[in-house]
Short mmCIF file of C-alpha atoms in Angstrom, two decimals:
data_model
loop_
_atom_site.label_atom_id
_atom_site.label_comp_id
_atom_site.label_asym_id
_atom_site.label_seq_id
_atom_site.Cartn_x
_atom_site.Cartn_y
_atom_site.Cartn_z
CA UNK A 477 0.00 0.00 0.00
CA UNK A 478 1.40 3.22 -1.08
CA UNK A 479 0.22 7.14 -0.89
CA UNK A 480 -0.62 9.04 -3.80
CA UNK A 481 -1.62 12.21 -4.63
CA UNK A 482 -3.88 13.00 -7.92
CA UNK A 483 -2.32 15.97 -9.95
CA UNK A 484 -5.67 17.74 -11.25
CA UNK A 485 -6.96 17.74 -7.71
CA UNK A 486 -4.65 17.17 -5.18
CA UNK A 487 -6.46 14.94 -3.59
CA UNK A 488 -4.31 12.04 -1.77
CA UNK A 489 -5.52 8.59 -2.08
CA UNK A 490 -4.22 5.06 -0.80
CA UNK A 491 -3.23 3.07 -3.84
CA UNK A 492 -3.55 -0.83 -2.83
CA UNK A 493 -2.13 -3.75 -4.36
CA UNK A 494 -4.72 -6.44 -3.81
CA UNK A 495 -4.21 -10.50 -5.58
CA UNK A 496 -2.91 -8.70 -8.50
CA UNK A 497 -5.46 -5.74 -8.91
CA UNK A 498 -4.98 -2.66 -7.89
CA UNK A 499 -7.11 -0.07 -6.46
CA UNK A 500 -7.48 3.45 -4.99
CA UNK A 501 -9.14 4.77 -1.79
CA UNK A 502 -9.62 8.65 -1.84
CA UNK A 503 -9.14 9.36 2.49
CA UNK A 504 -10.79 12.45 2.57
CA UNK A 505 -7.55 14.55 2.53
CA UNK A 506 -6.15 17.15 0.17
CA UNK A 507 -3.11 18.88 -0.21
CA UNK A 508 -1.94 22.39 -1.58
CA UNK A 509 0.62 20.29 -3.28
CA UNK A 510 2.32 16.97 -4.63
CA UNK A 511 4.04 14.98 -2.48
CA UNK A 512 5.62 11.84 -2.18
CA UNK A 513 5.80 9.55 1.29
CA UNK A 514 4.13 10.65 4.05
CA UNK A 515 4.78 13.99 5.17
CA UNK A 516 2.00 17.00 3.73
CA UNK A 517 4.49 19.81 2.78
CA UNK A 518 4.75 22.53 4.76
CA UNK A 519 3.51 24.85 2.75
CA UNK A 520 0.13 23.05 3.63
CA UNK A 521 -1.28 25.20 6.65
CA UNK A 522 -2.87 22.15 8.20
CA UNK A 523 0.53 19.79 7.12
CA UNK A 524 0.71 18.37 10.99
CA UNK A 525 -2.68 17.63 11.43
CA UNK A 526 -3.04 16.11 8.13
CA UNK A 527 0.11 14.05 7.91
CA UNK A 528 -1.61 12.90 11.74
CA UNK A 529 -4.53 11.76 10.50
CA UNK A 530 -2.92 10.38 7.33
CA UNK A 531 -0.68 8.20 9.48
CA UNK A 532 -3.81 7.04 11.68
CA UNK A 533 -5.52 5.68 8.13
CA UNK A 534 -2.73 4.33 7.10
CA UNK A 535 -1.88 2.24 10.24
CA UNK A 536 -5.73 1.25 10.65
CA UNK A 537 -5.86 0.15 6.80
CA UNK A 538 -3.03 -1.79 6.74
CA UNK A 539 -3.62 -3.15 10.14
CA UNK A 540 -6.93 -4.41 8.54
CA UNK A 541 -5.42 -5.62 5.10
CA UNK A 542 -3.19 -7.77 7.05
CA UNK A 543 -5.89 -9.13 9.21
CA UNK A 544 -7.95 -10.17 6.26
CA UNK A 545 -5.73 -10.61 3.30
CA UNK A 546 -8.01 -13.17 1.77
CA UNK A 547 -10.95 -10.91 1.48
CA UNK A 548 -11.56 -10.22 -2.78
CA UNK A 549 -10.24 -6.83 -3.88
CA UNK A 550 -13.93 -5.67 -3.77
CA UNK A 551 -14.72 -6.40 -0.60
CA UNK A 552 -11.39 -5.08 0.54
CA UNK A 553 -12.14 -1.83 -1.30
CA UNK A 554 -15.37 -1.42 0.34
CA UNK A 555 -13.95 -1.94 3.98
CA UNK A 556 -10.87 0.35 3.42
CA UNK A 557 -13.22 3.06 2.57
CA UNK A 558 -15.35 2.51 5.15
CA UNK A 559 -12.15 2.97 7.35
CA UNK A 560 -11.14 6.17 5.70
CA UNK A 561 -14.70 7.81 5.30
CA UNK A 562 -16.17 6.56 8.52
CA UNK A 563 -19.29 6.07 6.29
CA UNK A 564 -20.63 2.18 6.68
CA UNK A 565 -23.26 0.50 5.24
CA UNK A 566 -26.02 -0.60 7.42
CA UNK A 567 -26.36 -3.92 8.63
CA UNK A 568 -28.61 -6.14 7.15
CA UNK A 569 -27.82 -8.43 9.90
CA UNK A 570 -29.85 -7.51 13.12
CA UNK A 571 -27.09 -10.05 15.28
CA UNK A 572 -24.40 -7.54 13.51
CA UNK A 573 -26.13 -4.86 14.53
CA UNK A 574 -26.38 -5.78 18.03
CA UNK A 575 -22.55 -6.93 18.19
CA UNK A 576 -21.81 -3.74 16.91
CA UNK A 577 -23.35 -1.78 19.60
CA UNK A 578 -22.06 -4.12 21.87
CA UNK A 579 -18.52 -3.63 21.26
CA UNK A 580 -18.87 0.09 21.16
CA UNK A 581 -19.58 -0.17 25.18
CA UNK A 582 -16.18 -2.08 25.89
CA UNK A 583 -13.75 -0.15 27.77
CA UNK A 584 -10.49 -0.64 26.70
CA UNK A 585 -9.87 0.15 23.27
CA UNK A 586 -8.07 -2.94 22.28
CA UNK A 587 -10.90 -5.12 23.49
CA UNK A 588 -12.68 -3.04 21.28
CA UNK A 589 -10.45 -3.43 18.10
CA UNK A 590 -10.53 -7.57 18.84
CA UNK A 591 -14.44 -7.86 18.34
CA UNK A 592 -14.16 -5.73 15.68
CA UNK A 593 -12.11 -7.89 13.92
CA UNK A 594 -14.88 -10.73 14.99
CA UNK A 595 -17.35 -8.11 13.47
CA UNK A 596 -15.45 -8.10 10.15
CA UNK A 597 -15.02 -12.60 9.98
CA UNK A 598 -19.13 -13.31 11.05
CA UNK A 599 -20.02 -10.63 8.35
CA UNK A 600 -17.82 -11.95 5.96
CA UNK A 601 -19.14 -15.52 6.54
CA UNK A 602 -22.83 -14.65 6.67
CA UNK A 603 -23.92 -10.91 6.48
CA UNK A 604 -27.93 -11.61 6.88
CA UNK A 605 -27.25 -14.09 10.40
CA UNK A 606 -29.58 -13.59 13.15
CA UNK A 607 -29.96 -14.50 16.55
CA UNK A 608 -32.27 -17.19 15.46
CA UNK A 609 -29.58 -18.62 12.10
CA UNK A 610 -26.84 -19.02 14.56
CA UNK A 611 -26.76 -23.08 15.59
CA UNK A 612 -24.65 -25.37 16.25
CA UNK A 613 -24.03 -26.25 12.77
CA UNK A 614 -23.52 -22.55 11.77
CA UNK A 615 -20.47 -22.42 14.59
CA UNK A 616 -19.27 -25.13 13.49
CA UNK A 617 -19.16 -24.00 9.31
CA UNK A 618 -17.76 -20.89 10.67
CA UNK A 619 -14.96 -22.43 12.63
CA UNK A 620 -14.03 -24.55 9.37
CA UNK A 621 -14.17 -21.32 7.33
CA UNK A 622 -12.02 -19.55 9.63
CA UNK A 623 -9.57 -22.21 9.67
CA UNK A 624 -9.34 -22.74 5.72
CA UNK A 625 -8.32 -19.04 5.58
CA UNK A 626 -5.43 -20.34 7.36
CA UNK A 627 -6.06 -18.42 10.64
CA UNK A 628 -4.82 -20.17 14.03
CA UNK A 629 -7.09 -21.97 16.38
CA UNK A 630 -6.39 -18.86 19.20
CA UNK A 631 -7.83 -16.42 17.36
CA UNK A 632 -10.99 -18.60 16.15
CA UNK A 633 -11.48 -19.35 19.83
CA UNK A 634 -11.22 -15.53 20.15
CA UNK A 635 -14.36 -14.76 17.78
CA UNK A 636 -16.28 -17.87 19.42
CA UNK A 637 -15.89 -15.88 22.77
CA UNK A 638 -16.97 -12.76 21.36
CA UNK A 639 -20.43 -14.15 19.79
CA UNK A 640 -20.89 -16.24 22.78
CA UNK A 641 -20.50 -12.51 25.05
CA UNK A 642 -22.77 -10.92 22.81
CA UNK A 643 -25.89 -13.78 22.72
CA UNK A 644 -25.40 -13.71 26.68
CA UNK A 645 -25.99 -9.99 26.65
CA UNK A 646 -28.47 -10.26 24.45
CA UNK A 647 -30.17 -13.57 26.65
CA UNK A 648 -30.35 -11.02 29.20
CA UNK A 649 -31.87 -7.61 27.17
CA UNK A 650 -34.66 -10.17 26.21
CA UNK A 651 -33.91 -10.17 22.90
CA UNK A 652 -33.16 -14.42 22.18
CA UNK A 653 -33.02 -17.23 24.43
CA UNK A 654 -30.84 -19.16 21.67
CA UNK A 655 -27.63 -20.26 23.07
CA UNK A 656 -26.02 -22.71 20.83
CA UNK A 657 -22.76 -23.26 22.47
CA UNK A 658 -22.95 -26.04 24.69
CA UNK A 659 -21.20 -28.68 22.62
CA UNK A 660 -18.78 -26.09 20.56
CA UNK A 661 -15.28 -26.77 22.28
CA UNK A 662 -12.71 -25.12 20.48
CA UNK A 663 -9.28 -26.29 22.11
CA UNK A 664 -6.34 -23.54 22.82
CA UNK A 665 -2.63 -23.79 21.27
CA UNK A 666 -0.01 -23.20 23.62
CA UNK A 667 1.18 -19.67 22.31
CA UNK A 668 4.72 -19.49 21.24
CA UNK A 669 7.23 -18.16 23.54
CA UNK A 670 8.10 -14.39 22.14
CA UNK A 671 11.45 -14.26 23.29
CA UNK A 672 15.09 -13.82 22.43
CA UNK A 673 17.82 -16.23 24.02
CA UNK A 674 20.68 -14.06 25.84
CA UNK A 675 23.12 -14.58 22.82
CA UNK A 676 20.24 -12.78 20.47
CA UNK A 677 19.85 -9.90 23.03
CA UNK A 678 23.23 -9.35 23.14
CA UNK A 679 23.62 -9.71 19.33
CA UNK A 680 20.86 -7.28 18.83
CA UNK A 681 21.55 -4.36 21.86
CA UNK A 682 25.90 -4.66 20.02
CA UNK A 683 25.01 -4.38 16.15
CA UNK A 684 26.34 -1.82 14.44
CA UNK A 685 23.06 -0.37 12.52
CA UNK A 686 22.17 3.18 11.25
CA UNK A 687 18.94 5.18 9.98
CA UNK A 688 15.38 3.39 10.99
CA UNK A 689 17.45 -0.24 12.33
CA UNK A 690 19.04 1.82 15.05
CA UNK A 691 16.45 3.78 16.13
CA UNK A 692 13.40 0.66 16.44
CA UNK A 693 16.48 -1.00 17.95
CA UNK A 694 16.80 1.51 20.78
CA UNK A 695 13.45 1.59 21.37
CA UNK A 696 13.45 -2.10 22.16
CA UNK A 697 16.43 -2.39 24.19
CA UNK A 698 14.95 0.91 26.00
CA UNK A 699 11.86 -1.14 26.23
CA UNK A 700 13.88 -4.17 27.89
CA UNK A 701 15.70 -1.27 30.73
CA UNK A 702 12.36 -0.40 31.94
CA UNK A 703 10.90 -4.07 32.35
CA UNK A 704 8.85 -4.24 29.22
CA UNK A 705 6.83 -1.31 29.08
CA UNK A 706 4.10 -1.31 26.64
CA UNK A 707 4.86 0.63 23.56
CA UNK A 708 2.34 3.05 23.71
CA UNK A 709 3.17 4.26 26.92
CA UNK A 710 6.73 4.50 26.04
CA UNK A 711 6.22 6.70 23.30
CA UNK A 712 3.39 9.07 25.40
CA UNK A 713 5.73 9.02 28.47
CA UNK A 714 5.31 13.14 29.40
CA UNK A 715 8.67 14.95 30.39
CA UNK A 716 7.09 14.97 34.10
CA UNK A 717 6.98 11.28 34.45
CA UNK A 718 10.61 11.36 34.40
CA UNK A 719 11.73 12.47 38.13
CA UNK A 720 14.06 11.79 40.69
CA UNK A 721 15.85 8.91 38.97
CA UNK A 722 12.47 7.49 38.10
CA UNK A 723 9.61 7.05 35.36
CA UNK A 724 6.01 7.31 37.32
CA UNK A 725 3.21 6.52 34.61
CA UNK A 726 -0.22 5.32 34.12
CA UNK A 727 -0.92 2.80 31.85
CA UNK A 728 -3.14 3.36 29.18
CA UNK A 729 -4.98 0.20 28.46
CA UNK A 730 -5.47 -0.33 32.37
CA UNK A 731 -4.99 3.28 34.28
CA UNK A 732 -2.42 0.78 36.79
CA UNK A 733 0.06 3.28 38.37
CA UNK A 734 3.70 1.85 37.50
CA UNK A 735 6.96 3.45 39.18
CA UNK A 736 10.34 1.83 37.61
CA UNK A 737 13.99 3.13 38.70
CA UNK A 738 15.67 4.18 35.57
CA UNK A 739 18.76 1.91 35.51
CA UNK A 740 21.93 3.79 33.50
CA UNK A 741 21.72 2.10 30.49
CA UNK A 742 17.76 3.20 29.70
CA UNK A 743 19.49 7.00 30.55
CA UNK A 744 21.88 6.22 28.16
CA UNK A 745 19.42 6.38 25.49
CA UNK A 746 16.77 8.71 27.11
CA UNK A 747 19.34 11.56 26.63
CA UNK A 748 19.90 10.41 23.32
CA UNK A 749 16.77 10.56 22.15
CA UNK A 750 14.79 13.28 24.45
CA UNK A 751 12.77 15.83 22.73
CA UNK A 752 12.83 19.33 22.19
CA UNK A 753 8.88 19.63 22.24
CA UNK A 754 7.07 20.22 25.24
CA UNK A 755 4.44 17.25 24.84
CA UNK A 756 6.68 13.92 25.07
CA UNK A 757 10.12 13.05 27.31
CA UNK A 758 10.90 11.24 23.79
CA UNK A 759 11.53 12.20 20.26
CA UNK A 760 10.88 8.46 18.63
CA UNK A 761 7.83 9.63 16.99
CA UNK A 762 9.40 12.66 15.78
CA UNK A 763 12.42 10.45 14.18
CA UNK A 764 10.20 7.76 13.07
CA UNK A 765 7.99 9.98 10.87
CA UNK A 766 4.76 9.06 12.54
CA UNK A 767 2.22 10.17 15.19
CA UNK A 768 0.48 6.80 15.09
CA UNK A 769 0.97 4.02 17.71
CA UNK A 770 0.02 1.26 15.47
CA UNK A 771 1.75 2.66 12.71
CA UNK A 772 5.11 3.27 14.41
CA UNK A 773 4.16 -0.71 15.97
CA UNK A 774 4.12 -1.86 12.57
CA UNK A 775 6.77 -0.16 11.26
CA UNK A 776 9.19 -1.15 14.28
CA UNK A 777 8.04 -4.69 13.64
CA UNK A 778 8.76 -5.40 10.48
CA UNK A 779 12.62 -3.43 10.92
CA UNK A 780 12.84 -5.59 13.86
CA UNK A 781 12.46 -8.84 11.81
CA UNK A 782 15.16 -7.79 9.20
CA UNK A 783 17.83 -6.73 11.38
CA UNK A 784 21.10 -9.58 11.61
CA UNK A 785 23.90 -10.02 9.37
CA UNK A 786 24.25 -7.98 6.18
CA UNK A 787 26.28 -10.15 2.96
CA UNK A 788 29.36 -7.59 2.87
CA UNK A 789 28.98 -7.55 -1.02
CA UNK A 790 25.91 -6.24 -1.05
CA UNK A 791 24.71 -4.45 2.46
CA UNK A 792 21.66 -2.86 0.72
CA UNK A 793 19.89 -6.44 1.12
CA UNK A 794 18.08 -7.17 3.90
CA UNK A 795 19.90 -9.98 6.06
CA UNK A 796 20.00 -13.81 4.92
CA UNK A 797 20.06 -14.34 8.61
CA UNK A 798 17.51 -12.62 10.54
CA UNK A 799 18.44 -12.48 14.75
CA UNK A 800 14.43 -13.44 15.21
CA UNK A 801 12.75 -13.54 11.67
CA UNK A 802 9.24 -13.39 14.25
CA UNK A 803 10.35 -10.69 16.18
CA UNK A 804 8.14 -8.07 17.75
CA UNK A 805 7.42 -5.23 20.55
CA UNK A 806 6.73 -8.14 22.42
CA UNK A 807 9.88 -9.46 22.68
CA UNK A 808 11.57 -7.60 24.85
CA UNK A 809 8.93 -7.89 27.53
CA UNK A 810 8.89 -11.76 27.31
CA UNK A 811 12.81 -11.69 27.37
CA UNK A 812 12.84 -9.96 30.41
CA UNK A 813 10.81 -12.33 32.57
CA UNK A 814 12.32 -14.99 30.98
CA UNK A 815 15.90 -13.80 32.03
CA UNK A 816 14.56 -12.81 35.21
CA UNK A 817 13.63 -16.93 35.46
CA UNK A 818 16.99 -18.18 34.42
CA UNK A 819 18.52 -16.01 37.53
CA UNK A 820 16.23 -17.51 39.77
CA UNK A 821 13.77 -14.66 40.86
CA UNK A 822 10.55 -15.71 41.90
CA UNK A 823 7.52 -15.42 39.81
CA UNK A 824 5.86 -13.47 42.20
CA UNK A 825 8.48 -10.01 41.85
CA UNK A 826 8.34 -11.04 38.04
CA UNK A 827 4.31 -10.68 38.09
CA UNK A 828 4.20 -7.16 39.46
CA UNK A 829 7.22 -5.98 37.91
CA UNK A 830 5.26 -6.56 34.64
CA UNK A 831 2.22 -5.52 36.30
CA UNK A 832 0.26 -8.62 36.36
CA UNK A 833 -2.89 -8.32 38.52
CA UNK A 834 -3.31 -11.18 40.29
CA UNK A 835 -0.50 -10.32 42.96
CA UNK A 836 -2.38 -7.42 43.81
CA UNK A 837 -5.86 -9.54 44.64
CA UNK A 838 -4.41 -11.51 47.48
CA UNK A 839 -5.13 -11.63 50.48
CA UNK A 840 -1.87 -10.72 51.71
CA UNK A 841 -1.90 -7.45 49.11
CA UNK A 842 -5.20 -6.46 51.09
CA UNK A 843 -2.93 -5.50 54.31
CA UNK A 844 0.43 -5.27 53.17
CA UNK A 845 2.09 -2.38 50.50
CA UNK A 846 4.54 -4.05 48.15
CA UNK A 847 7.95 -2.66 48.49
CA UNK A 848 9.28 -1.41 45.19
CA UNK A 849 12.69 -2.19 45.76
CA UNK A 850 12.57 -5.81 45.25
CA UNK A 851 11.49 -4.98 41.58
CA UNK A 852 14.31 -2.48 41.30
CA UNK A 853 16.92 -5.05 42.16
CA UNK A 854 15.44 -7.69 40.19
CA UNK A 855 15.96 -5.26 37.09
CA UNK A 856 19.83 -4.40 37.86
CA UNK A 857 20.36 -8.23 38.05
CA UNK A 858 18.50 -8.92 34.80
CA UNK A 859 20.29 -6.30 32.91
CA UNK A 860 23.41 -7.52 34.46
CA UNK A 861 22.83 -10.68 33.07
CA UNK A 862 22.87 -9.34 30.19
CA UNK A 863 25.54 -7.78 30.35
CA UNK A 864 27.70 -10.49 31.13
#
């Protein structure tokens, strides 16, 4: 997927490559100018605020192009404009229509994104289902569907819960009392671990890289300092969370205060990559070009995945020999309990170091205030470890 920008109008369009047809989708911006990329010119009066929103479109569209890259070029036309215009077509499903409302009232807006995405599979399967259509034999022809697309059995499960939450809601508004789960079973995979061994860490924090490598690279490593914080936060950390040796946040999927010591080698690269601007402690937005969470996720992602050795007759390729050809922002999180295993510390300062609830709805949490410094020494003597 690429931006362009109509000559005669100036009006800037996504042009999508889609099982060999192309397409465009007009996203309701326009420029004073040409331009290539992803930056409106500045001699656009609105350039921030449009290269912004750009960014947001571009993150949700591809975000939703990888999610259903089977979908016909059509279909896929329709639902990226959808995206970009905010215009949708009313459901001829009234079980759709429901789900839709329901998932507008979850709280946290990646719960929200997930039964969208649930949204997007049942209406792809069968636009016109009802409360009533939805049987045991339709669950189980939508389970097969799913799974010839080539999706995993985790996510499947995923949109089974979500239907099953929304015909309970609606067993209780009065509005079915259908419930035709009680023999649809649809067993878990153990999820993959998502971490690096201590040679790959090591390989990745001591590669010599430049540009966009170095700069997704620092994030990470940053990322693994402060215990795994979730990327998001990182990149909305405000100058005033930064105090006394110490970042003091709130986290923005759960509102959970966290309070980390920050160890000398996250300084290191906090004063390398502080910003100017009054609105963030860090510049990685600025640098990366973006404004967009999931955009900047994506985009860190796929650098991540490239990064190892180059051939040294031709360093422009990307490398034959990936560090982690699955890597993700998720990584350094999982590394970081997993060291934090391998040096013996016990689960329970490795569950509220990440933040992990249940060690703050026991009994003993009731009368007794955690003591941060057990988490602050746990993260010298990971980072030691990898330091060697």
């Amino acid at each position: 997927m690429k931006v362009y920008v109509e000559s005669k109008t100036n009006k800037v369009f996504f042009s999508v490559t889609h099982m060999t047809k192309r397409f465009y989708v007009y996203t309701g911006l326009q420029t004073t100018e040409k331009f290539t990329g992803m930056m409106f010119p500045k001699s656009d009066k609105s350039a921030k605020a449009k290269t912004r929103r750009l960014a947001e479109l571009y993150a949700k569209c591809e975000s939703y192009i990888l999610d259903h890259h089977d979908e016909s070029p059509d279909m896929m036309k329709e639902h990226l404009k959808e995206i970009c215009t905010g215009a949708k077509k009313e459901d001829k499903s009234p079980f759709l229509s429901f789900m839709k409302a329901f998932a507008e009232t979850r709280e946290r807006p990646n719960t929200r994104r997930s039964y969208e995405r649930t949204y997007r599979c049942v209406e792809a399967y069968d636009g016109k289902c009802s409360f009533n259509t939805i049987t045991k034999d339709w669950l189980e022809g939508f389970i097969r569907h799913e799974m010839d697309k080539g999706r995993k059995t985790n996510g499947i499960s995923n949109d089974i819960t979500h239907i099953k939450a929304v015909f309970k809601k609606a067993i209780d508004d009065g509005k079915t009392q259908n419930f035709p789960f009680h023999y649809i079973k649809l067993k878990k995979e153990e999820t993959r671990k998502r971490c690096l061994s201590l040679e790959q860490m090591r390989e990745l924090r001591d590669a010599k890289l430049h540009g966009k490598q170095a700069l997704y690279r620092d994030f990470f490593m940053l990322g693994f300092y402060l215990i795994g914080i979730n990327v998001s936060d990182l990149l909305t950390l405000k100058k005033e969370d930064l105090r006394n040796g110490r970042i003091s946040y709130y986290r923005n999927k759960t509102g959970r205060l966290y309070d980390i010591k920050v160890e000398p080698e996250a300084m290191e690269i906090i004063s390398r990559y502080r910003s100017r601007k009054p609105q963030y402690l860090l510049r990685f937005f600025e640098d990366a070009g973006t404004f967009d969470v999931d955009h900047f996720t994506n985009n860190m992602n796929r650098t991540l995945r490239r990064i190892g050795p180059k051939d040294p007759k031709d360093l422009r390729k990307a490398s034959p020999r990936p560090i982690d050809s699955k890597m993700s922002t998720y990584y350094n999180r999982h590394s970081w309990a997993t060291f934090a295993s391998e040096i013996g510390i016990s689960l329970e300062t490795i569950g509220r170091a990440l933040g992990h609830s249940v060690w703050e709805k026991t009994v003993t949490a009731i009368y007794v205030k955690y003591d941060n410094r057990a988490v602050d020494e746990a993260n010298r003597k990971v980072i030691d470890y990898l330091n060697g």
